[in-house]
PDB file of C-alpha atoms and ligand atoms in Angstrom:
ATOM      1  CA  MET V  13      -1.165 108.755  12.905  1.00  0.00           C
ATOM      2  CA  ALA V  14      -1.364 110.637   9.507  1.00  0.00           C
ATOM      3  CA  ALA V  15      -3.821 114.228  10.070  1.00  0.00           C
ATOM      4  CA  ASP V  16      -6.844 113.232   8.233  1.00  0.00           C
ATOM      5  CA  LEU V  17      -7.259 109.392   9.051  1.00  0.00           C
ATOM      6  CA  ASP V  18     -10.441 109.229  10.820  1.00  0.00           C
ATOM      7  CA  ALA V  19     -10.374 106.785  13.542  1.00  0.00           C
ATOM      8  CA  GLN V  20     -13.810 105.364  13.663  1.00  0.00           C
ATOM      9  CA  ALA V  21     -13.401 104.353  10.149  1.00  0.00           C
ATOM     10  CA  LEU V  22     -10.161 102.924  11.242  1.00  0.00           C
ATOM     11  CA  GLU V  23     -11.561 100.967  14.336  1.00  0.00           C
ATOM     12  CA  ALA V  24     -14.645  99.708  11.581  1.00  0.00           C
ATOM     13  CA  SER V  25     -12.062  98.986   8.733  1.00  0.00           C
ATOM     14  CA  ARG V  26     -10.009  96.867  11.669  1.00  0.00           C
ATOM     15  CA  ARG V  27     -12.925  94.795  12.636  1.00  0.00           C
ATOM     16  CA  LEU V  28     -14.192  94.164   9.016  1.00  0.00           C
ATOM     17  CA  ILE V  29     -10.605  93.124   8.425  1.00  0.00           C
ATOM     18  CA  ALA V  30     -10.967  90.618  11.692  1.00  0.00           C
ATOM     19  CA  GLY V  31     -14.335  89.506  10.585  1.00  0.00           C
ATOM     20  CA  ALA V  32     -13.353  88.636   7.040  1.00  0.00           C
ATOM     21  CA  GLY V  33     -13.643  85.126   5.355  1.00  0.00           C
ATOM     22  CA  ASN V  34     -12.162  85.901   1.596  1.00  0.00           C
ATOM     23  CA  ILE V  35     -10.140  88.776   1.465  1.00  0.00           C
ATOM     24  CA  MET V  36      -8.716  90.359  -2.204  1.00  0.00           C
ATOM     25  CA  VAL V  37      -5.671  92.731  -1.829  1.00  0.00           C
ATOM     26  CA  LEU V  38      -5.920  95.161  -5.337  1.00  0.00           C
ATOM     27  CA  THR V  39      -2.527  97.296  -4.883  1.00  0.00           C
ATOM     28  CA  GLY V  40      -0.572 100.065  -7.281  1.00  0.00           C
ATOM     29  CA  ALA V  41       2.053 102.126  -7.367  1.00  0.00           C
ATOM     30  CA  GLY V  42       1.268 103.914  -4.187  1.00  0.00           C
ATOM     31  CA  VAL V  43       1.767 100.449  -2.329  1.00  0.00           C
ATOM     32  CA  SER V  44       5.661 101.187  -3.270  1.00  0.00           C
ATOM     33  CA  ALA V  45       5.744 104.800  -3.083  1.00  0.00           C
ATOM     34  CA  GLU V  46       7.579 104.956   0.471  1.00  0.00           C
ATOM     35  CA  SER V  47       9.887 102.262  -0.480  1.00  0.00           C
ATOM     36  CA  GLY V  48      11.175 105.167  -3.068  1.00  0.00           C
ATOM     37  CA  VAL V  49       9.914 103.307  -6.441  1.00  0.00           C
ATOM     38  CA  PRO V  50      10.339 105.750  -9.070  1.00  0.00           C
ATOM     39  CA  THR V  51       6.900 105.287 -10.751  1.00  0.00           C
ATOM     40  CA  PHE V  52       6.668 105.100 -14.784  1.00  0.00           C
ATOM     41  CA  ARG V  53       7.520 108.369 -15.585  1.00  0.00           C
ATOM     42  CA  ASP V  54       9.827 109.091 -12.650  1.00  0.00           C
ATOM     43  CA  ALA V  55      11.943 107.154 -14.179  1.00  0.00           C
ATOM     44  CA  MET V  56      12.234 109.685 -17.265  1.00  0.00           C
ATOM     45  CA  THR V  57      15.721 111.310 -15.499  1.00  0.00           C
ATOM     46  CA  GLY V  58      19.133 112.121 -16.773  1.00  0.00           C
ATOM     47  CA  LEU V  59      19.434 110.818 -21.156  1.00  0.00           C
ATOM     48  CA  TRP V  60      16.336 109.195 -20.306  1.00  0.00           C
ATOM     49  CA  SER V  61      14.711 112.669 -19.746  1.00  0.00           C
ATOM     50  CA  ARG V  62      13.845 113.789 -23.292  1.00  0.00           C
ATOM     51  CA  PHE V  63      11.597 110.437 -23.914  1.00  0.00           C
ATOM     52  CA  ASN V  64       7.841 109.909 -23.076  1.00  0.00           C
ATOM     53  CA  PRO V  65       7.490 106.507 -21.333  1.00  0.00           C
ATOM     54  CA  GLU V  66       4.569 105.716 -23.197  1.00  0.00           C
ATOM     55  CA  GLU V  67       5.654 106.203 -26.532  1.00  0.00           C
ATOM     56  CA  LEU V  68       8.823 103.368 -25.026  1.00  0.00           C
ATOM     57  CA  ALA V  69       6.434 100.887 -23.354  1.00  0.00           C
ATOM     58  CA  GLN V  70       5.575  99.265 -26.630  1.00  0.00           C
ATOM     59  CA  GLU V  71       5.772  96.734 -28.824  1.00  0.00           C
ATOM     60  CA  ASP V  72       6.755  98.925 -32.118  1.00  0.00           C
ATOM     61  CA  ALA V  73       8.478 100.981 -29.791  1.00  0.00           C
ATOM     62  CA  TYR V  74      10.167  97.694 -29.471  1.00  0.00           C
ATOM     63  CA  ARG V  75      11.162  96.473 -32.689  1.00  0.00           C
ATOM     64  CA  ARG V  76      11.669 100.325 -34.018  1.00  0.00           C
ATOM     65  CA  GLN V  77      14.262 100.694 -31.727  1.00  0.00           C
ATOM     66  CA  PRO V  78      15.003  97.274 -29.066  1.00  0.00           C
ATOM     67  CA  ALA V  79      18.045  98.591 -28.575  1.00  0.00           C
ATOM     68  CA  LEU V  80      17.076 101.688 -26.765  1.00  0.00           C
ATOM     69  CA  VAL V  81      14.238 100.100 -24.874  1.00  0.00           C
ATOM     70  CA  TRP V  82      15.972  96.915 -24.004  1.00  0.00           C
ATOM     71  CA  GLU V  83      18.710  99.522 -22.003  1.00  0.00           C
ATOM     72  CA  TRP V  84      15.777 101.611 -20.803  1.00  0.00           C
ATOM     73  CA  TYR V  85      14.492  98.471 -19.264  1.00  0.00           C
ATOM     74  CA  LEU V  86      17.817  97.652 -17.661  1.00  0.00           C
ATOM     75  CA  HIS V  87      18.031 101.276 -16.206  1.00  0.00           C
ATOM     76  CA  ARG V  88      14.857 100.626 -14.878  1.00  0.00           C
ATOM     77  CA  ARG V  89      15.642  97.590 -13.294  1.00  0.00           C
ATOM     78  CA  GLU V  90      18.690  99.409 -11.302  1.00  0.00           C
ATOM     79  CA  LEU V  91      16.856 101.673  -9.929  1.00  0.00           C
ATOM     80  CA  VAL V  92      14.002  99.682  -9.058  1.00  0.00           C
ATOM     81  CA  ALA V  93      16.689  96.438  -7.706  1.00  0.00           C
ATOM     82  CA  ALA V  94      17.814  99.090  -5.123  1.00  0.00           C
ATOM     83  CA  THR V  95      14.760  99.731  -3.221  1.00  0.00           C
ATOM     84  CA  HIS V  96      13.074  97.818  -0.286  1.00  0.00           C
ATOM     85  CA  PRO V  97      10.126  96.658   0.482  1.00  0.00           C
ATOM     86  CA  ASN V  98       8.427  98.787   3.013  1.00  0.00           C
ATOM     87  CA  PRO V  99       6.368  98.560   6.048  1.00  0.00           C
ATOM     88  CA  ALA V 100       2.615  98.403   3.739  1.00  0.00           C
ATOM     89  CA  HIS V 101       4.493  95.160   1.783  1.00  0.00           C
ATOM     90  CA  PHE V 102       5.425  93.134   5.182  1.00  0.00           C
ATOM     91  CA  ALA V 103       1.994  93.979   6.684  1.00  0.00           C
ATOM     92  CA  ILE V 104       0.471  92.797   3.519  1.00  0.00           C
ATOM     93  CA  ALA V 105       2.492  89.471   3.829  1.00  0.00           C
ATOM     94  CA  ALA V 106       1.785  89.312   7.781  1.00  0.00           C
ATOM     95  CA  LEU V 107      -1.536  89.315   6.689  1.00  0.00           C
ATOM     96  CA  ALA V 108      -2.053  86.459   4.761  1.00  0.00           C
ATOM     97  CA  ALA V 109      -0.400  84.189   7.470  1.00  0.00           C
ATOM     98  CA  GLN V 110      -3.736  85.306   9.683  1.00  0.00           C
ATOM     99  CA  LYS V 111      -6.241  85.539   6.854  1.00  0.00           C
ATOM    100  CA  ALA V 112      -7.755  83.760   3.358  1.00  0.00           C
ATOM    101  CA  VAL V 113      -5.555  86.523   1.089  1.00  0.00           C
ATOM    102  CA  THR V 114      -5.430  87.085  -2.537  1.00  0.00           C
ATOM    103  CA  LEU V 115      -3.001  89.662  -2.882  1.00  0.00           C
ATOM    104  CA  VAL V 116      -3.416  90.638  -6.741  1.00  0.00           C
ATOM    105  CA  THR V 117      -1.192  93.478  -7.986  1.00  0.00           C
ATOM    106  CA  GLN V 118      -0.646  96.392 -10.413  1.00  0.00           C
ATOM    107  CA  ASN V 119       2.364  96.492  -9.893  1.00  0.00           C
ATOM    108  CA  VAL V 120       5.785  95.433 -11.797  1.00  0.00           C
ATOM    109  CA  ASP V 121       8.530  95.744  -9.027  1.00  0.00           C
ATOM    110  CA  GLY V 122       8.676  92.573  -7.546  1.00  0.00           C
ATOM    111  CA  LEU V 123       8.511  94.285  -3.876  1.00  0.00           C
ATOM    112  CA  HIS V 124       5.448  92.176  -2.683  1.00  0.00           C
ATOM    113  CA  GLN V 125       7.497  89.003  -3.125  1.00  0.00           C
ATOM    114  CA  ARG V 126      10.361  90.357  -1.356  1.00  0.00           C
ATOM    115  CA  ALA V 127       8.520  91.001   1.411  1.00  0.00           C
ATOM    116  CA  GLY V 128       6.981  87.407   2.144  1.00  0.00           C
ATOM    117  CA  SER V 129       3.527  87.214  -0.510  1.00  0.00           C
ATOM    118  CA  PRO V 130       5.012  84.296  -2.909  1.00  0.00           C
ATOM    119  CA  ASP V 131       1.696  84.271  -4.580  1.00  0.00           C
ATOM    120  CA  ALA V 132       1.287  88.245  -5.784  1.00  0.00           C
ATOM    121  CA  ILE V 133      -1.041  87.648  -8.993  1.00  0.00           C
ATOM    122  CA  GLU V 134       1.151  90.057 -11.168  1.00  0.00           C
ATOM    123  CA  LEU V 135      -1.990  91.864 -13.794  1.00  0.00           C
ATOM    124  CA  HIS V 136       1.020  93.594 -14.968  1.00  0.00           C
ATOM    125  CA  GLY V 137       3.590  91.197 -15.382  1.00  0.00           C
ATOM    126  CA  ASN V 138       7.134  91.641 -13.766  1.00  0.00           C
ATOM    127  CA  LEU V 139      10.157  93.847 -14.533  1.00  0.00           C
ATOM    128  CA  PHE V 140      12.951  91.746 -14.037  1.00  0.00           C
ATOM    129  CA  ALA V 141      11.191  89.507 -16.060  1.00  0.00           C
ATOM    130  CA  ASN V 142      11.543  88.071 -19.795  1.00  0.00           C
ATOM    131  CA  LYS V 143      10.118  86.494 -22.933  1.00  0.00           C
ATOM    132  CA  TRP V 144      10.703  86.410 -26.384  1.00  0.00           C
ATOM    133  CA  LEU V 145       9.341  88.419 -29.257  1.00  0.00           C
ATOM    134  CA  ASP V 146       7.753  86.268 -32.249  1.00  0.00           C
ATOM    135  CA  GLY V 147      10.104  83.595 -30.243  1.00  0.00           C
ATOM    136  CA  CYS V 148      10.448  79.987 -32.329  1.00  0.00           C
ATOM    137  CA  GLY V 149       9.081  78.253 -29.146  1.00  0.00           C
ATOM    138  CA  HIS V 150      12.708  76.740 -29.003  1.00  0.00           C
ATOM    139  CA  CYS V 151      14.281  79.998 -27.253  1.00  0.00           C
ATOM    140  CA  ASP V 152      16.558  78.971 -24.469  1.00  0.00           C
ATOM    141  CA  PRO V 153      17.594  81.950 -22.188  1.00  0.00           C
ATOM    142  CA  ALA V 154      20.321  79.646 -21.316  1.00  0.00           C
ATOM    143  CA  THR V 155      21.500  79.391 -24.808  1.00  0.00           C
ATOM    144  CA  ALA V 156      20.565  82.942 -26.049  1.00  0.00           C
ATOM    145  CA  VAL V 157      23.006  85.506 -27.597  1.00  0.00           C
ATOM    146  CA  PRO V 158      24.278  87.976 -25.698  1.00  0.00           C
ATOM    147  CA  GLY V 159      23.416  91.816 -27.179  1.00  0.00           C
ATOM    148  CA  LEU V 160      21.193  94.282 -26.977  1.00  0.00           C
ATOM    149  CA  PRO V 161      18.741  92.851 -26.353  1.00  0.00           C
ATOM    150  CA  PRO V 162      19.730  89.371 -26.454  1.00  0.00           C
ATOM    151  CA  ARG V 163      18.290  86.620 -28.832  1.00  0.00           C
ATOM    152  CA  CYS V 164      17.422  82.974 -29.541  1.00  0.00           C
ATOM    153  CA  ALA V 165      20.340  80.937 -30.695  1.00  0.00           C
ATOM    154  CA  ILE V 166      17.927  78.703 -32.937  1.00  0.00           C
ATOM    155  CA  CYS V 167      15.768  81.677 -34.582  1.00  0.00           C
ATOM    156  CA  GLY V 168      17.270  84.755 -33.891  1.00  0.00           C
ATOM    157  CA  ALA V 169      13.857  86.486 -32.076  1.00  0.00           C
ATOM    158  CA  MET V 170      14.609  89.051 -29.671  1.00  0.00           C
ATOM    159  CA  MET V 171      14.058  88.749 -25.887  1.00  0.00           C
ATOM    160  CA  ARG V 172      12.192  91.128 -24.329  1.00  0.00           C
ATOM    161  CA  PRO V 173      10.947  92.316 -20.788  1.00  0.00           C
ATOM    162  CA  GLY V 174       8.197  90.450 -18.795  1.00  0.00           C
ATOM    163  CA  VAL V 175       6.092  93.192 -18.928  1.00  0.00           C
ATOM    164  CA  VAL V 176       2.470  94.339 -20.680  1.00  0.00           C
ATOM    165  CA  TRP V 177       3.114  96.865 -23.077  1.00  0.00           C
ATOM    166  CA  PHE V 178       0.481  99.524 -23.501  1.00  0.00           C
ATOM    167  CA  GLY V 179      -2.015  97.838 -26.017  1.00  0.00           C
ATOM    168  CA  GLU V 180      -1.102  94.482 -25.127  1.00  0.00           C
ATOM    169  CA  GLU V 181      -4.060  91.918 -23.132  1.00  0.00           C
ATOM    170  CA  LEU V 182      -2.909  90.848 -19.499  1.00  0.00           C
ATOM    171  CA  PRO V 183      -1.671  87.481 -18.434  1.00  0.00           C
ATOM    172  CA  ARG V 184      -4.756  85.130 -18.989  1.00  0.00           C
ATOM    173  CA  VAL V 185      -4.549  83.471 -16.134  1.00  0.00           C
ATOM    174  CA  ALA V 186      -3.411  85.554 -14.220  1.00  0.00           C
ATOM    175  CA  ARG V 187      -6.780  88.601 -15.134  1.00  0.00           C
ATOM    176  CA  TYR V 188      -8.806  84.981 -14.774  1.00  0.00           C
ATOM    177  CA  ARG V 189      -8.004  84.103 -11.081  1.00  0.00           C
ATOM    178  CA  ALA V 190      -7.907  87.809 -10.130  1.00  0.00           C
ATOM    179  CA  GLU V 191     -11.715  88.432 -11.337  1.00  0.00           C
ATOM    180  CA  HIS V 192     -12.232  85.118  -9.826  1.00  0.00           C
ATOM    181  CA  ALA V 193     -10.612  86.405  -6.299  1.00  0.00           C
ATOM    182  CA  ALA V 194     -12.989  89.203  -7.084  1.00  0.00           C
ATOM    183  CA  GLU V 195     -15.915  87.585  -7.364  1.00  0.00           C
ATOM    184  CA  ASN V 196     -15.718  85.296  -4.401  1.00  0.00           C
ATOM    185  CA  CYS V 197     -13.835  87.572  -1.422  1.00  0.00           C
ATOM    186  CA  ASP V 198     -16.498  89.168   1.186  1.00  0.00           C
ATOM    187  CA  LEU V 199     -13.453  91.929   1.772  1.00  0.00           C
ATOM    188  CA  CYS V 200     -11.794  93.650  -1.009  1.00  0.00           C
ATOM    189  CA  LEU V 201      -9.203  96.366  -0.103  1.00  0.00           C
ATOM    190  CA  VAL V 202      -7.544  98.534  -2.516  1.00  0.00           C
ATOM    191  CA  VAL V 203      -4.338 100.410  -1.825  1.00  0.00           C
ATOM    192  CA  GLY V 204      -2.440 102.904  -3.433  1.00  0.00           C
ATOM    193  CA  THR V 205      -3.847 102.461  -7.084  1.00  0.00           C
ATOM    194  CA  SER V 206      -5.620 105.663  -8.780  1.00  0.00           C
ATOM    195  CA  GLY V 207      -8.108 103.439 -10.085  1.00  0.00           C
ATOM    196  CA  LEU V 208      -7.840 104.447 -13.871  1.00  0.00           C
ATOM    197  CA  VAL V 209      -6.615 101.215 -15.750  1.00  0.00           C
ATOM    198  CA  TYR V 210      -8.411  98.699 -16.560  1.00  0.00           C
ATOM    199  CA  PRO V 211      -9.172  95.492 -16.450  1.00  0.00           C
ATOM    200  CA  ALA V 212      -8.179  96.267 -12.789  1.00  0.00           C
ATOM    201  CA  ALA V 213     -10.063  99.011 -11.929  1.00  0.00           C
ATOM    202  CA  GLY V 214     -13.115  97.366 -12.537  1.00  0.00           C
ATOM    203  CA  MET V 215     -12.419  94.618 -10.166  1.00  0.00           C
ATOM    204  CA  PRO V 216     -13.458  96.465  -6.610  1.00  0.00           C
ATOM    205  CA  GLY V 217     -16.780  97.053  -8.232  1.00  0.00           C
ATOM    206  CA  ALA V 218     -16.971  92.951  -9.153  1.00  0.00           C
ATOM    207  CA  ALA V 219     -16.330  92.692  -6.007  1.00  0.00           C
ATOM    208  CA  LYS V 220     -19.203  95.221  -4.933  1.00  0.00           C
ATOM    209  CA  ASP V 221     -21.312  93.717  -7.023  1.00  0.00           C
ATOM    210  CA  HIS V 222     -20.945  90.074  -5.589  1.00  0.00           C
ATOM    211  CA  GLY V 223     -21.531  91.427  -1.505  1.00  0.00           C
ATOM    212  CA  ALA V 224     -17.975  91.995  -0.514  1.00  0.00           C
ATOM    213  CA  HIS V 225     -17.309  95.210   1.226  1.00  0.00           C
ATOM    214  CA  VAL V 226     -14.290  97.847  -0.681  1.00  0.00           C
ATOM    215  CA  ILE V 227     -12.265  99.753   1.779  1.00  0.00           C
ATOM    216  CA  VAL V 228      -9.740 102.424  -0.362  1.00  0.00           C
ATOM    217  CA  VAL V 229      -6.057 102.837   1.374  1.00  0.00           C
ATOM    218  CA  ASN V 230      -5.336 106.054  -0.529  1.00  0.00           C
ATOM    219  CA  PRO V 231      -3.658 109.515   1.217  1.00  0.00           C
ATOM    220  CA  ALA V 232      -5.147 111.356  -1.966  1.00  0.00           C
ATOM    221  CA  PRO V 233      -8.579 110.733  -3.477  1.00  0.00           C
ATOM    222  CA  SER V 234      -8.631 108.977  -6.459  1.00  0.00           C
ATOM    223  CA  ALA V 235     -11.251 106.910  -9.042  1.00  0.00           C
ATOM    224  CA  LEU V 236     -12.286 104.150  -6.926  1.00  0.00           C
ATOM    225  CA  ASP V 237     -13.132 106.284  -4.063  1.00  0.00           C
ATOM    226  CA  GLN V 238     -16.733 106.498  -5.223  1.00  0.00           C
ATOM    227  CA  THR V 239     -16.332 102.204  -5.081  1.00  0.00           C
ATOM    228  CA  ALA V 240     -15.666 102.433  -1.344  1.00  0.00           C
ATOM    229  CA  ASP V 241     -17.564 101.911   1.525  1.00  0.00           C
ATOM    230  CA  THR V 242     -14.740 103.476   3.224  1.00  0.00           C
ATOM    231  CA  VAL V 243     -11.754 105.304   2.560  1.00  0.00           C
ATOM    232  CA  LEU V 244      -9.057 105.290   4.543  1.00  0.00           C
ATOM    233  CA  ARG V 245      -7.312 108.886   3.666  1.00  0.00           C
ATOM    234  CA  GLY V 246      -3.457 108.200   4.132  1.00  0.00           C
ATOM    235  CA  PRO V 247      -0.062 106.504   3.314  1.00  0.00           C
ATOM    236  CA  ALA V 248      -0.225 102.477   3.097  1.00  0.00           C
ATOM    237  CA  GLY V 249       3.082 101.776   5.423  1.00  0.00           C
ATOM    238  CA  VAL V 250       0.972 103.631   8.058  1.00  0.00           C
ATOM    239  CA  VAL V 251      -2.356 102.445   7.277  1.00  0.00           C
ATOM    240  CA  LEU V 252      -1.805  98.731   6.732  1.00  0.00           C
ATOM    241  CA  PRO V 253       0.605  98.018   9.819  1.00  0.00           C
ATOM    242  CA  LEU V 254      -2.357 100.281  11.858  1.00  0.00           C
ATOM    243  CA  LEU V 255      -5.128  98.165  10.496  1.00  0.00           C
ATOM    244  CA  TRP V 256      -4.027  94.756  11.358  1.00  0.00           C
ATOM    245  CA  GLY V 257      -0.126  94.957  13.024  1.00  0.00           C
ATOM    246  CA  GLY V 258       2.400  93.793  10.244  1.00  0.00           C
ATOM    247  CA  ALA V 259       5.431  91.910  11.402  1.00  0.00           C
ATOM    248  CA  PRO V 260       8.203  93.809   9.614  1.00  0.00           C
ATOM    249  CA  ALA V 261      10.912  91.515   8.426  1.00  0.00           C
ATOM    250  CA  ALA V 262      14.117  91.904   7.105  1.00  0.00           C
ATOM    251  CA  PRO V 263      14.534  93.597   4.002  1.00  0.00           C
ATOM    252  CA  ALA V 264      15.208  90.971   1.168  1.00  0.00           C
TER     253      ALA V 264
HETATM  254  P1  OAD Q 439      -0.428 105.482 -10.339  1.00  0.00           P
HETATM  255  O1  OAD Q 439       0.404 106.539 -10.652  1.00  0.00           O
HETATM  256  O2  OAD Q 439      -2.236 105.866 -11.318  1.00  0.00           O
HETATM  257  O3  OAD Q 439      -1.301 105.500  -8.906  1.00  0.00           O
HETATM  258  C1  OAD Q 439      -0.724 105.911  -7.719  1.00  0.00           C
HETATM  259  C2  OAD Q 439      -1.662 106.034  -6.638  1.00  0.00           C
HETATM  260  O4  OAD Q 439      -0.766 105.879  -5.561  1.00  0.00           O
HETATM  261  C3  OAD Q 439      -2.459 107.315  -6.933  1.00  0.00           C
HETATM  262  O5  OAD Q 439      -3.692 107.368  -6.012  1.00  0.00           O
HETATM  263  C4  OAD Q 439      -1.767 107.991  -5.323  1.00  0.00           C
HETATM  264  O6  OAD Q 439      -2.425 108.915  -4.480  1.00  0.00           O
HETATM  265  C5  OAD Q 439      -1.509 106.501  -4.263  1.00  0.00           C
HETATM  266  N1  OAD Q 439      -0.386 106.944  -3.309  1.00  0.00           N
HETATM  267  C6  OAD Q 439       0.647 107.537  -3.599  1.00  0.00           C
HETATM  268  N2  OAD Q 439       1.619 107.410  -2.551  1.00  0.00           N
HETATM  269  C7  OAD Q 439       0.841 106.310  -2.267  1.00  0.00           C
HETATM  270  C8  OAD Q 439       0.958 106.143  -0.383  1.00  0.00           C
HETATM  271  N3  OAD Q 439       1.985 106.557  -0.019  1.00  0.00           N
HETATM  272  N4  OAD Q 439       0.100 104.801   0.261  1.00  0.00           N
HETATM  273  C9  OAD Q 439      -0.725 105.054  -0.584  1.00  0.00           C
HETATM  274  N5  OAD Q 439      -0.897 105.345  -1.425  1.00  0.00           N
HETATM  275  C10 OAD Q 439      -0.488 106.323  -2.328  1.00  0.00           C
HETATM  276  O7  OAD Q 439      -0.164 103.975 -10.376  1.00  0.00           O
HETATM  277  P2  OAD Q 439      -1.357 102.895 -10.227  1.00  0.00           P
HETATM  278  O8  OAD Q 439      -2.946 103.155  -9.956  1.00  0.00           O
HETATM  279  O9  OAD Q 439      -1.113 101.927 -10.055  1.00  0.00           O
HETATM  280  O10 OAD Q 439       0.514  99.986 -16.511  1.00  0.00           O
HETATM  281  O11 OAD Q 439      -1.839 102.847 -12.086  1.00  0.00           O
HETATM  282  C11 OAD Q 439      -2.185 101.787 -12.818  1.00  0.00           C
HETATM  283  C12 OAD Q 439      -0.815 101.253 -13.998  1.00  0.00           C
HETATM  284  O12 OAD Q 439      -0.811 102.484 -14.663  1.00  0.00           O
HETATM  285  C13 OAD Q 439       0.079 100.772 -13.656  1.00  0.00           C
HETATM  286  O13 OAD Q 439       0.193  99.684 -13.703  1.00  0.00           O
HETATM  287  C14 OAD Q 439       0.981 101.080 -15.259  1.00  0.00           C
HETATM  288  C15 OAD Q 439       0.253 102.413 -15.555  1.00  0.00           C
HETATM  289  O14 OAD Q 439      -0.158 102.605 -17.068  1.00  0.00           O
HETATM  290  C16 OAD Q 439       1.157  99.343 -16.608  1.00  0.00           C
HETATM  291  O15 OAD Q 439       2.227  99.993 -16.896  1.00  0.00           O
HETATM  292  C17 OAD Q 439       0.192  98.886 -17.890  1.00  0.00           C
END
């Protein structure tokens, strides 16, 4: 067991999870750390090392240099596609088979879905999804003109990655569903997030304001430790299976 994981806190958390009615799980990049998913900044290696990710992940960068930004996303897709879900992803999927769970993630890597959580609410979109920039409403990927990026065969609009860029609003339905879950859960399990990016970072506080117990799982201090009733100081891939067991399925 991780050295500084408090056995009493672990046992108390196990009991809270076993007795919970509605559980909200909120995950961040840390839940994918043990899968080796490069964080937003890790992907900046080799040819990409001279770029600042926050300058690339925004709409005006895309309008100025569409081919460069599109190729950066192709590079990130390649890196992430080579990773696999880890015990933390599988444990969360296994929990949903035993309890009423709403999974909300800030991650765009799709690993929750590959571990068996088909209904993960993706607050920041998905790296492998595409949408259109200024589309005509009839843009169709099936007939898109290939290129960097592909373009609509009808109006010439550029295809763009289906992720939330800096300065953009979150997908409305995903945000509504996540906020509803926060206000209606009796346990909020926060896994692997620094708690620095809103509105996701505000959701555990909202859950607490509505009477939920908040458990944080993180090997390092985070901005949400103050909100937590319980902090389990350890890696998600070790802690989550200890909390309720997690059937590791074959990597998808
Ligand atoms: P961060 O990179 O800010 O934080 C990752 C957290 O995971 C840190 O608190 C680490 O201590 C923790 N961590 C590391 N290894 C872990 C492990 N094995 N188990 C559990 N936790 C571990 O990532 P996020 O908090 O997810 O937004 O960042 C939120 C958002 O900021 C991202 O979604 C992205 C970024 O800007 C957009 O792209 C819109």
